Each structure stands twice: as C-alpha cells, then as structure tokens.
Coordinates of C-alpha atoms and ligand atoms in Angstrom, one line a residue:
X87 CA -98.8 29.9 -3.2
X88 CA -95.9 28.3 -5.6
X89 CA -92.5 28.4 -4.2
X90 CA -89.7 30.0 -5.3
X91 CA -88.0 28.3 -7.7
X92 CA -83.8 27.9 -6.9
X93 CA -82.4 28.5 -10.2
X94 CA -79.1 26.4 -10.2
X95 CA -78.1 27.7 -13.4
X96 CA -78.3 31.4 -12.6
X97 CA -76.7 30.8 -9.2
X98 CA -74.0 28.1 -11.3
X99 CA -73.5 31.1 -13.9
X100 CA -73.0 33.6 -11.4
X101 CA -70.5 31.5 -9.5
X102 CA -68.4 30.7 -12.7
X103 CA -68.3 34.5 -13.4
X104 CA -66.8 34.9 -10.2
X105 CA -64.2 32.6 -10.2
X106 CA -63.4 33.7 -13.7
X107 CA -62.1 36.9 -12.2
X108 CA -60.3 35.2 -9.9
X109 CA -58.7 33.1 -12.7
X110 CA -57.6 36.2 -14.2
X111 CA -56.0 37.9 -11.4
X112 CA -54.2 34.4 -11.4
X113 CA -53.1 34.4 -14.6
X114 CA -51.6 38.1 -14.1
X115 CA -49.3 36.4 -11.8
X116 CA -48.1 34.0 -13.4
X117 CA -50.4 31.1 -12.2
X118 CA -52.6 29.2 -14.7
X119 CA -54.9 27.1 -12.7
X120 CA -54.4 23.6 -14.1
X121 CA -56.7 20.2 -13.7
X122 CA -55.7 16.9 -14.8
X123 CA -59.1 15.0 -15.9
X124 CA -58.8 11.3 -15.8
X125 CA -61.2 9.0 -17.6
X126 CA -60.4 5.2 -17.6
X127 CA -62.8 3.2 -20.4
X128 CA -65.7 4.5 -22.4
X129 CA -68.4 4.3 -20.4
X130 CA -71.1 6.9 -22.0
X131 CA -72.1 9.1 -19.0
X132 CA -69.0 8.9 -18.0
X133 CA -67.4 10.4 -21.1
X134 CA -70.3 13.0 -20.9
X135 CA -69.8 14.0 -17.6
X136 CA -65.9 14.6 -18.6
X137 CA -66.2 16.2 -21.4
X138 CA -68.3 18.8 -19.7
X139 CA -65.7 19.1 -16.7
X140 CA -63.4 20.0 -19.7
X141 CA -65.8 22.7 -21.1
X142 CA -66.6 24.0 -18.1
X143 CA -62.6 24.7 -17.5
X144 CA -62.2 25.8 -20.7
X145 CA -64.9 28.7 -20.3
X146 CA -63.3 30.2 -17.1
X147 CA -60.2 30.2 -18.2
X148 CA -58.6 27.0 -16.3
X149 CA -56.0 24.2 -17.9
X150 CA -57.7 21.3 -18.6
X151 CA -55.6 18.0 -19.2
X152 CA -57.7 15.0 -21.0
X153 CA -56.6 12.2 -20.3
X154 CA -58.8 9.4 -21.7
X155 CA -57.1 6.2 -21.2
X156 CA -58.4 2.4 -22.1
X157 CA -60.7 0.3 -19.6
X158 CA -57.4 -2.3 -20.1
X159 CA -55.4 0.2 -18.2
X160 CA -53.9 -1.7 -14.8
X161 CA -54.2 -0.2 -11.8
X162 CA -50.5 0.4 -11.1
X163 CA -50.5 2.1 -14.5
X164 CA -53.3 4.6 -13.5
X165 CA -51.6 4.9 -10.2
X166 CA -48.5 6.3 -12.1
X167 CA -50.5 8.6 -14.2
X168 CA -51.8 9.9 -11.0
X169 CA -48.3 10.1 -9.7
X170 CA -47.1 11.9 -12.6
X171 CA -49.5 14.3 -12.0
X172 CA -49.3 14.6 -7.9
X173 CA -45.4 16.3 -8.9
X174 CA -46.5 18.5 -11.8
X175 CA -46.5 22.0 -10.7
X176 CA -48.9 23.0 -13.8
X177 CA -51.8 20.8 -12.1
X178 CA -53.4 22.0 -8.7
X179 CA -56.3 19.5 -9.0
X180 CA -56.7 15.9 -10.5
X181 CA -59.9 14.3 -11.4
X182 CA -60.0 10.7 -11.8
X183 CA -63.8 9.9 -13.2
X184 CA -65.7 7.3 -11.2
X185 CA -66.7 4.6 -11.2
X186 CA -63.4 2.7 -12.7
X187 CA -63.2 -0.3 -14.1
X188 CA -63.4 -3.6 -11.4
X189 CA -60.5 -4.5 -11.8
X190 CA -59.2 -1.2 -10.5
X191 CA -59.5 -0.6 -7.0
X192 CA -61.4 2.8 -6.3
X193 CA -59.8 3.6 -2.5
X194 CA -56.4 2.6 -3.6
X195 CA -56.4 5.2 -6.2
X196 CA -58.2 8.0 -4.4
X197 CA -55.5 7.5 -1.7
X198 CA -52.9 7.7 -4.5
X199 CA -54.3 11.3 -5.5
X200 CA -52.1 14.4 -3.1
X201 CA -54.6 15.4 -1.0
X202 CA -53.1 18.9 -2.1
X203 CA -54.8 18.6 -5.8
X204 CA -57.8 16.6 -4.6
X205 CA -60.5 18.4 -6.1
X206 CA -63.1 16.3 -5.7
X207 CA -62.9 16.1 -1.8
X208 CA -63.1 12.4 -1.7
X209 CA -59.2 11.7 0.0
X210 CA -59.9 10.7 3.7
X211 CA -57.7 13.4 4.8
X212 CA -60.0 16.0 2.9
X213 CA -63.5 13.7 4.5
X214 CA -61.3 14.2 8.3
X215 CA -60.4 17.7 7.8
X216 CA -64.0 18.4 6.6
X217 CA -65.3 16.4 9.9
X218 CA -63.1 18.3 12.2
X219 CA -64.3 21.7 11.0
X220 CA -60.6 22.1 9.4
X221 CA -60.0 23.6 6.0
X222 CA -60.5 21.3 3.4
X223 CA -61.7 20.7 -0.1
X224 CA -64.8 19.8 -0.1
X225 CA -67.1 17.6 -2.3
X226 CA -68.5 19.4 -4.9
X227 CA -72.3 18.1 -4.8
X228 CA -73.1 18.4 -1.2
X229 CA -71.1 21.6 -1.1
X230 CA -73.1 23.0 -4.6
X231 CA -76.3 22.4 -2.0
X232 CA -74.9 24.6 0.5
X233 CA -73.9 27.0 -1.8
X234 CA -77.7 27.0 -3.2
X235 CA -78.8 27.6 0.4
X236 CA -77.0 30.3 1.1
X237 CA -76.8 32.4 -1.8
X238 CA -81.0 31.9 -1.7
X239 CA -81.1 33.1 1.8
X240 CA -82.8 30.3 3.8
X241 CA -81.6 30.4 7.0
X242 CA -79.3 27.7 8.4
X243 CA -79.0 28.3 11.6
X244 CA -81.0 26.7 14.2
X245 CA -83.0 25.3 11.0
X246 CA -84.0 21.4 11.2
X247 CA -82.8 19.4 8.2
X248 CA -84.0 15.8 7.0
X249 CA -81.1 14.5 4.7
X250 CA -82.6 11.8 2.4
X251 CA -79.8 9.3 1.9
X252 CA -76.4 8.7 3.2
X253 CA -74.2 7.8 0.9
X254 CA -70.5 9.0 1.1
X255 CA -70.5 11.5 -2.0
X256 CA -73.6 13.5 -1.0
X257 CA -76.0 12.2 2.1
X258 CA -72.7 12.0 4.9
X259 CA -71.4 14.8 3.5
X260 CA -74.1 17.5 3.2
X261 CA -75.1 16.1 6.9
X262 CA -71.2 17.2 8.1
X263 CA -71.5 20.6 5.9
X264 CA -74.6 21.6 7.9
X265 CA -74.2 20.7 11.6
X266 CA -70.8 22.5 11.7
X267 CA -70.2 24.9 13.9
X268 CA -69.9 27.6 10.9
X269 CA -72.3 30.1 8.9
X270 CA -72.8 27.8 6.4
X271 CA -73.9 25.1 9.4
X272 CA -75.6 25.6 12.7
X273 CA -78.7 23.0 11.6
X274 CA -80.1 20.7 13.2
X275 CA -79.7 17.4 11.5
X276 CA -81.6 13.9 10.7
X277 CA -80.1 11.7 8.4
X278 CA -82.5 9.2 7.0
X279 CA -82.0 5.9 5.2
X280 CA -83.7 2.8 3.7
X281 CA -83.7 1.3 7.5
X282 CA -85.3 4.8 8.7
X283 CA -88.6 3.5 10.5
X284 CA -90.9 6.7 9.4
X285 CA -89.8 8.5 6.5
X286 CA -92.9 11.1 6.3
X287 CA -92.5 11.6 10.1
X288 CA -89.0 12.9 10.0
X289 CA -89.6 14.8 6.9
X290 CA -92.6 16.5 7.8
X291 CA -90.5 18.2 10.6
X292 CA -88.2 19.7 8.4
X293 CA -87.8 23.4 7.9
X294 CA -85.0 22.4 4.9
X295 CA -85.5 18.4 3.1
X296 CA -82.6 17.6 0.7
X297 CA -83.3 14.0 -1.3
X298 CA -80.6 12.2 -2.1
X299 CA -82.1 8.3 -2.7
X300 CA -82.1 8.4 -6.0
X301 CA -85.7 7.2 -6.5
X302 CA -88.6 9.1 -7.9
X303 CA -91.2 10.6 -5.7
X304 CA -89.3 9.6 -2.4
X305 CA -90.7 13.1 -1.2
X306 CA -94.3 13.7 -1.8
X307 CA -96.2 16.6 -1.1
X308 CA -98.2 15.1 1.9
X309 CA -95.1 15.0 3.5
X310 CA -93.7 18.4 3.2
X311 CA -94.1 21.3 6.1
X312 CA -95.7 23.9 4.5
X313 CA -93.3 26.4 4.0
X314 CA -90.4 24.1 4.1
X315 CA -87.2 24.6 1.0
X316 CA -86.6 21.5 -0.9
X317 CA -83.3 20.6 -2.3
X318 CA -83.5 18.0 -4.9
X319 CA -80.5 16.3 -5.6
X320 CA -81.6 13.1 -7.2
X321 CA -81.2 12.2 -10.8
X322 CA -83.2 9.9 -12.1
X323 CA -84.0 8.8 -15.6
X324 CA -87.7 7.9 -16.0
X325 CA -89.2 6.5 -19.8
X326 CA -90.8 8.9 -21.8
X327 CA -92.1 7.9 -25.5
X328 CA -92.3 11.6 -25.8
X329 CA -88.7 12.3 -25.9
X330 CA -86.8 11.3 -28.8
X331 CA -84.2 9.8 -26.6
X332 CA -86.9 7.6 -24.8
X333 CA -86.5 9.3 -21.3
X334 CA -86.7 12.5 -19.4
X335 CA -85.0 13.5 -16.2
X336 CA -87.1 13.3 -12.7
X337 CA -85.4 13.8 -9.0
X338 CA -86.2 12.0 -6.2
X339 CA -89.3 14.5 -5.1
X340 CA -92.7 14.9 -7.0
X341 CA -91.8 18.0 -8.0
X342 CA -95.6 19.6 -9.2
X343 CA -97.3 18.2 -5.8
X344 CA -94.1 19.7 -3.4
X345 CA -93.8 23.3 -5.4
X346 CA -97.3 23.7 -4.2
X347 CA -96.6 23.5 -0.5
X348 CA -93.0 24.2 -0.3
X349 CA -91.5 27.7 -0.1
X350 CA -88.1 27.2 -2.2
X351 CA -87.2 24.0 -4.8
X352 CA -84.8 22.9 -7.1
X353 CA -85.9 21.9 -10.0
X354 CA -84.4 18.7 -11.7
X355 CA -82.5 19.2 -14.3
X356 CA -81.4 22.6 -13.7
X357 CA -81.1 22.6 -9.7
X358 CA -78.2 20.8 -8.2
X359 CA -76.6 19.6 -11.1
X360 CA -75.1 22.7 -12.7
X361 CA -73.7 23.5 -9.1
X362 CA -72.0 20.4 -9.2
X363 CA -68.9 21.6 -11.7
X364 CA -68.8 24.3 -10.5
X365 CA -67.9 23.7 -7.0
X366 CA -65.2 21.1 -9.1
X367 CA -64.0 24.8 -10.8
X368 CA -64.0 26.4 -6.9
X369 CA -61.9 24.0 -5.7
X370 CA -59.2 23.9 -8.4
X371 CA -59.2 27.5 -7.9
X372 CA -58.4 27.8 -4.4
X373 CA -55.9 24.6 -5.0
X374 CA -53.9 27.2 -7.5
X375 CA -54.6 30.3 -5.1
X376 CA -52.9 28.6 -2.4
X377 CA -49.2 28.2 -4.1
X378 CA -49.1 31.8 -4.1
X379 CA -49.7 31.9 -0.3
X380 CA -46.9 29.5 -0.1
Ligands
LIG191 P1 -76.6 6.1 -3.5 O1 -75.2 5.8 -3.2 O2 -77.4 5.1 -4.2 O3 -77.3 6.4 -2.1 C1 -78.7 6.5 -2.0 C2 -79.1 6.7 -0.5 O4 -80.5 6.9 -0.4 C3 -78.8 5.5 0.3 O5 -78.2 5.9 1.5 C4 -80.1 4.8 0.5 O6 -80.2 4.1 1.8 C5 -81.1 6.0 0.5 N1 -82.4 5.6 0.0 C6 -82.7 5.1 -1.2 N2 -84.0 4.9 -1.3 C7 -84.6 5.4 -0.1 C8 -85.9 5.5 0.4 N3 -86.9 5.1 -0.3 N4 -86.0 6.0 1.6 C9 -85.0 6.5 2.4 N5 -83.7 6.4 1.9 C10 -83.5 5.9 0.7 O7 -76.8 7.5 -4.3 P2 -76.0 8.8 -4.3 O8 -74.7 8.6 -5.0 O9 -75.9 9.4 -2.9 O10 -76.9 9.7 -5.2 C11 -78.2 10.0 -4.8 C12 -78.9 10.7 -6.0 O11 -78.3 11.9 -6.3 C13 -78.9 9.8 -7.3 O12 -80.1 10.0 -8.0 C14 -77.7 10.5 -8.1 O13 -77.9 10.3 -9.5 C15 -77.9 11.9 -7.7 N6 -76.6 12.7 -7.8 C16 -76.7 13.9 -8.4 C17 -75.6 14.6 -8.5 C18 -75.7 15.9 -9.2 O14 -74.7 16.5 -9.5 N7 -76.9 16.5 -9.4 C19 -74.4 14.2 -8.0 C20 -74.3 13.0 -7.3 C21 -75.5 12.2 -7.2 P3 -79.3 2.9 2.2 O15 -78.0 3.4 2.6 O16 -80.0 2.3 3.4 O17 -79.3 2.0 1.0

C-alpha cells in the first residue's frame, strides 16, 4: 500500500494560522513582533529565499525590516547594522541571510547577533542551550521536521532514527531534537555520514529515516523497513528539458520506489521546505511573547 503523504504545506498553513492569532493577541497589547532581515549581495536564491521570509511576515501579521545591503559591505559595517538592531526594542529577531560574502566572516557575525533575537538558532548559546535540554530557539529546519512528526502522529518515543547527514543546520541538530529527554524526543538515534561504513544497513533498521545529504536517491527503496516514515529534507535541483526553467526539484530519496514501501513521506517540494519559515515565524513570535513576561 502507498504511504501517507505528509503534506508540509497544510501542516505549514495551519501552523501560520496559529501563530497569526497569537500575533494578534500581541498586537492588542501593544507588541508588534518585529524581524530585521539581512541580505548582504545579490546572490539569486538568496534574494528568493528573503523575499519570501518577508512575505511570509507580512501575511501573519509580523514587522519585517529589509535590509538589502551591497556584497562591498565590510564586515565591521554589517556587524554595526547588527548592532543597531541587537538595541532596537521594535526587533525581537534578526536574520542575517547566509552564506555572506568571503570576505565576511560567518561565526563572527552570528556571535555579533543577541542571542535574545536570534531567530535562526544558530548562536552557540542557542546550539548549548538546545544540547542541554534548556530553552532555546531552535533552528528552524530540523525543528520544521519535528514539528511534521509530531503533528502526523508517528511515534517518537522509543522509535529508532537513521539521520542522513550531519551538518550543523539540520543533520546535528535534528539528531539533538530527537534524543532529548522530551515528548518531542525519546528516539533512539544513528547519525550517518559520508564515512558511515554501511548506509543501507543502518537505514534499513529505522522505524523514522530523515535524509539530509543533499544527493538524489541517497535512500532507495531497497533500503527502507517496510512501514518505516520518511522525512525528506534534501533539495536538490536535477535537469529537466521539460521545464521551462531547465530543472525540477528532487530530495535526496527516490521518492516513487520509497512511497511504495514506506508508511508516511515528505514529498519534495512541498514537505520540509514550507515548514522551514515557518518555524523562522515561531520563533520571532515567542522572541516578542517573552518581553511581555519580562
Ligand atoms: P551539507 O552541509 O552539504 O551536509 C550534507 C551531509 O550529508 C554531510 O554531513 C555529508 O557527510 C552527508 N552526506 C552526503 N552524501 C552522503 C551519502 N551519500 N551518504 C551519507 N551521507 C552523505 O548539507 P545541509 O546544509 O545539511 O543540507 C542537506 C540537504 O538539505 C540539502 O539538499 C539542502 O539543500 C537541504 N536543505 C533543505 C532545507 C529546507 O528548508 N527544505 C533547509 C536546509 C537544507 P560528510 O559530513 O561526511 O560530508
């Protein structure tokens, strides 16, 4: 039998409805939730990506400050920007777009960012707190894949998960989410990389596989459990004559062989990716909730 299809959008459009409400009970005290977007350059899917961080703010009701600035920009100049922002009470959560320019130095200026309005949970005091079970503002992809799994209802705990990839915006992190000792946690976890010995092997124990190589086809069906909920996280752009841009969209797991063996799947596009900004929206939200508790 097919599986299930996880419908990121639906899930995505249900979560932005939410936090709309919460934007208005906000705004009827006085609190506009405010992020300051940061793009350095013109780099094309960079500009995309922004531009719908901007839209996506717009439609719930947030502040959005644009601030597209020139790939000449120094570093100490961005690091005032950032600055200026860190003491302005109107912003709860800056985005500066990556990647920056090389002649800017990425850590330095995510260590610049108050880890107060970091949004995008990439300030080592927000990776610590997130690795010590402590509050913390998590990022937005891995936690968009948690937020899939739960509000689909596959079961965390006790559950065995093969993490495709461990890279620090998604494969580390979605490994922490899910062996915490939380209801969003409780699995059982197996992080695989390029050096991993046996892929299949470790994947064809999984009850839950999320792939995040960023190659096509990394997960076949042959070695999927049957019954097993795949969480495709890859985005990859493949040629395609057919398209009148020249390419389609493909994640990192044959997605027609796997949907015949697995139980739940993301498609790609249309999975992860619309969870993505959202969980950006979540965060700026709870940044602005929390000067009321102050
Ligand atoms: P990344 O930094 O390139 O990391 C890829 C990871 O996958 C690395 O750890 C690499 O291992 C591992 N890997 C690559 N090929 C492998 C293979 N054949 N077998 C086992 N492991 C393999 O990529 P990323 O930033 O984590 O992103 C991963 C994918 O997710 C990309 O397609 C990206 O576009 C997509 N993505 C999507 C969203 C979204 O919103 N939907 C957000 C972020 C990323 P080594 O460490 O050994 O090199």
């Amino acid at each position: 039998m097919a599986a299930q299809i996880i419908d990121g959008k639906q899930i995505a459009a249900q979560m932005r409805e939410e936090l709309k409400q919460k934007v208005a009970a906000l705004k009827a005290k006085g609190v506009t939730p405010g992020l300051a977007v940061v793009l350095v350059g013109d780099d094309p899917a960079s500009k995309s990506y922004v531009t719908a961080k901007e839209k996506a703010c717009e439609e719930i009701g947030i502040y959005s400050s644009d601030n597209r600035i020139p790939a000449t920009t120094t570093q100490n100049e961005l690091l005032a920007i950032i600055d200026t922002f860190n003491k302005d009470p109107k912003i709860h959560g800056i985005l500066v777009q990556l990647p920056l320019p090389k002649h800017i130095n990425e850590d330095a200026v995510l260590l610049a960012i108050d880890p107060k309005k970091d949004v995008d949970g990439f300030h080592p005091v927000n990776v610590g707190r997130m690795v010590v079970g402590q509050e913390a503002y998590l990022p937005c992809t891995p936690h968009g894949v948690i937020q899939l799994l739960m509000r689909s209802g596959v079961k965390l705990d006790g559950a065995e998960v093969v993490v495709v990839g461990r890279s620090n915006i998604v494969g580390k992190p979605v490994a922490n989410m899910l062996i915490q000792k939380a209801p969003t946690g409780n699995a059982t976890v197996t992080i695989c990389h390029t050096r991993t010995k046996n892929l299949a092997e470790h994947v064809r124990r999984a009850d839950i596989v999320i792939a995040a190589a960023g190659r096509p086809n990394t997960i076949t069906a042959e070695m999927v459990k049957p019954g097993a909920v795949v969480i495709d996280v890859g985005v990859n752009r493949i040629d395609d004559a057919s398209k009148k841009s020249g390419f389609r969209l493909v994640g990192d797991v044959d997605f027609e062989g796997v949907k015949e063996k697995a139980s739940q799947i993301t498609p790609v596009p249309g999975g992860v990716g619309p969870m993505t900004i959202t969980m950006l929206l979540f965060n700026t939200v709870q940044s602005a909730e929390k000067t009321l508790s102050k």
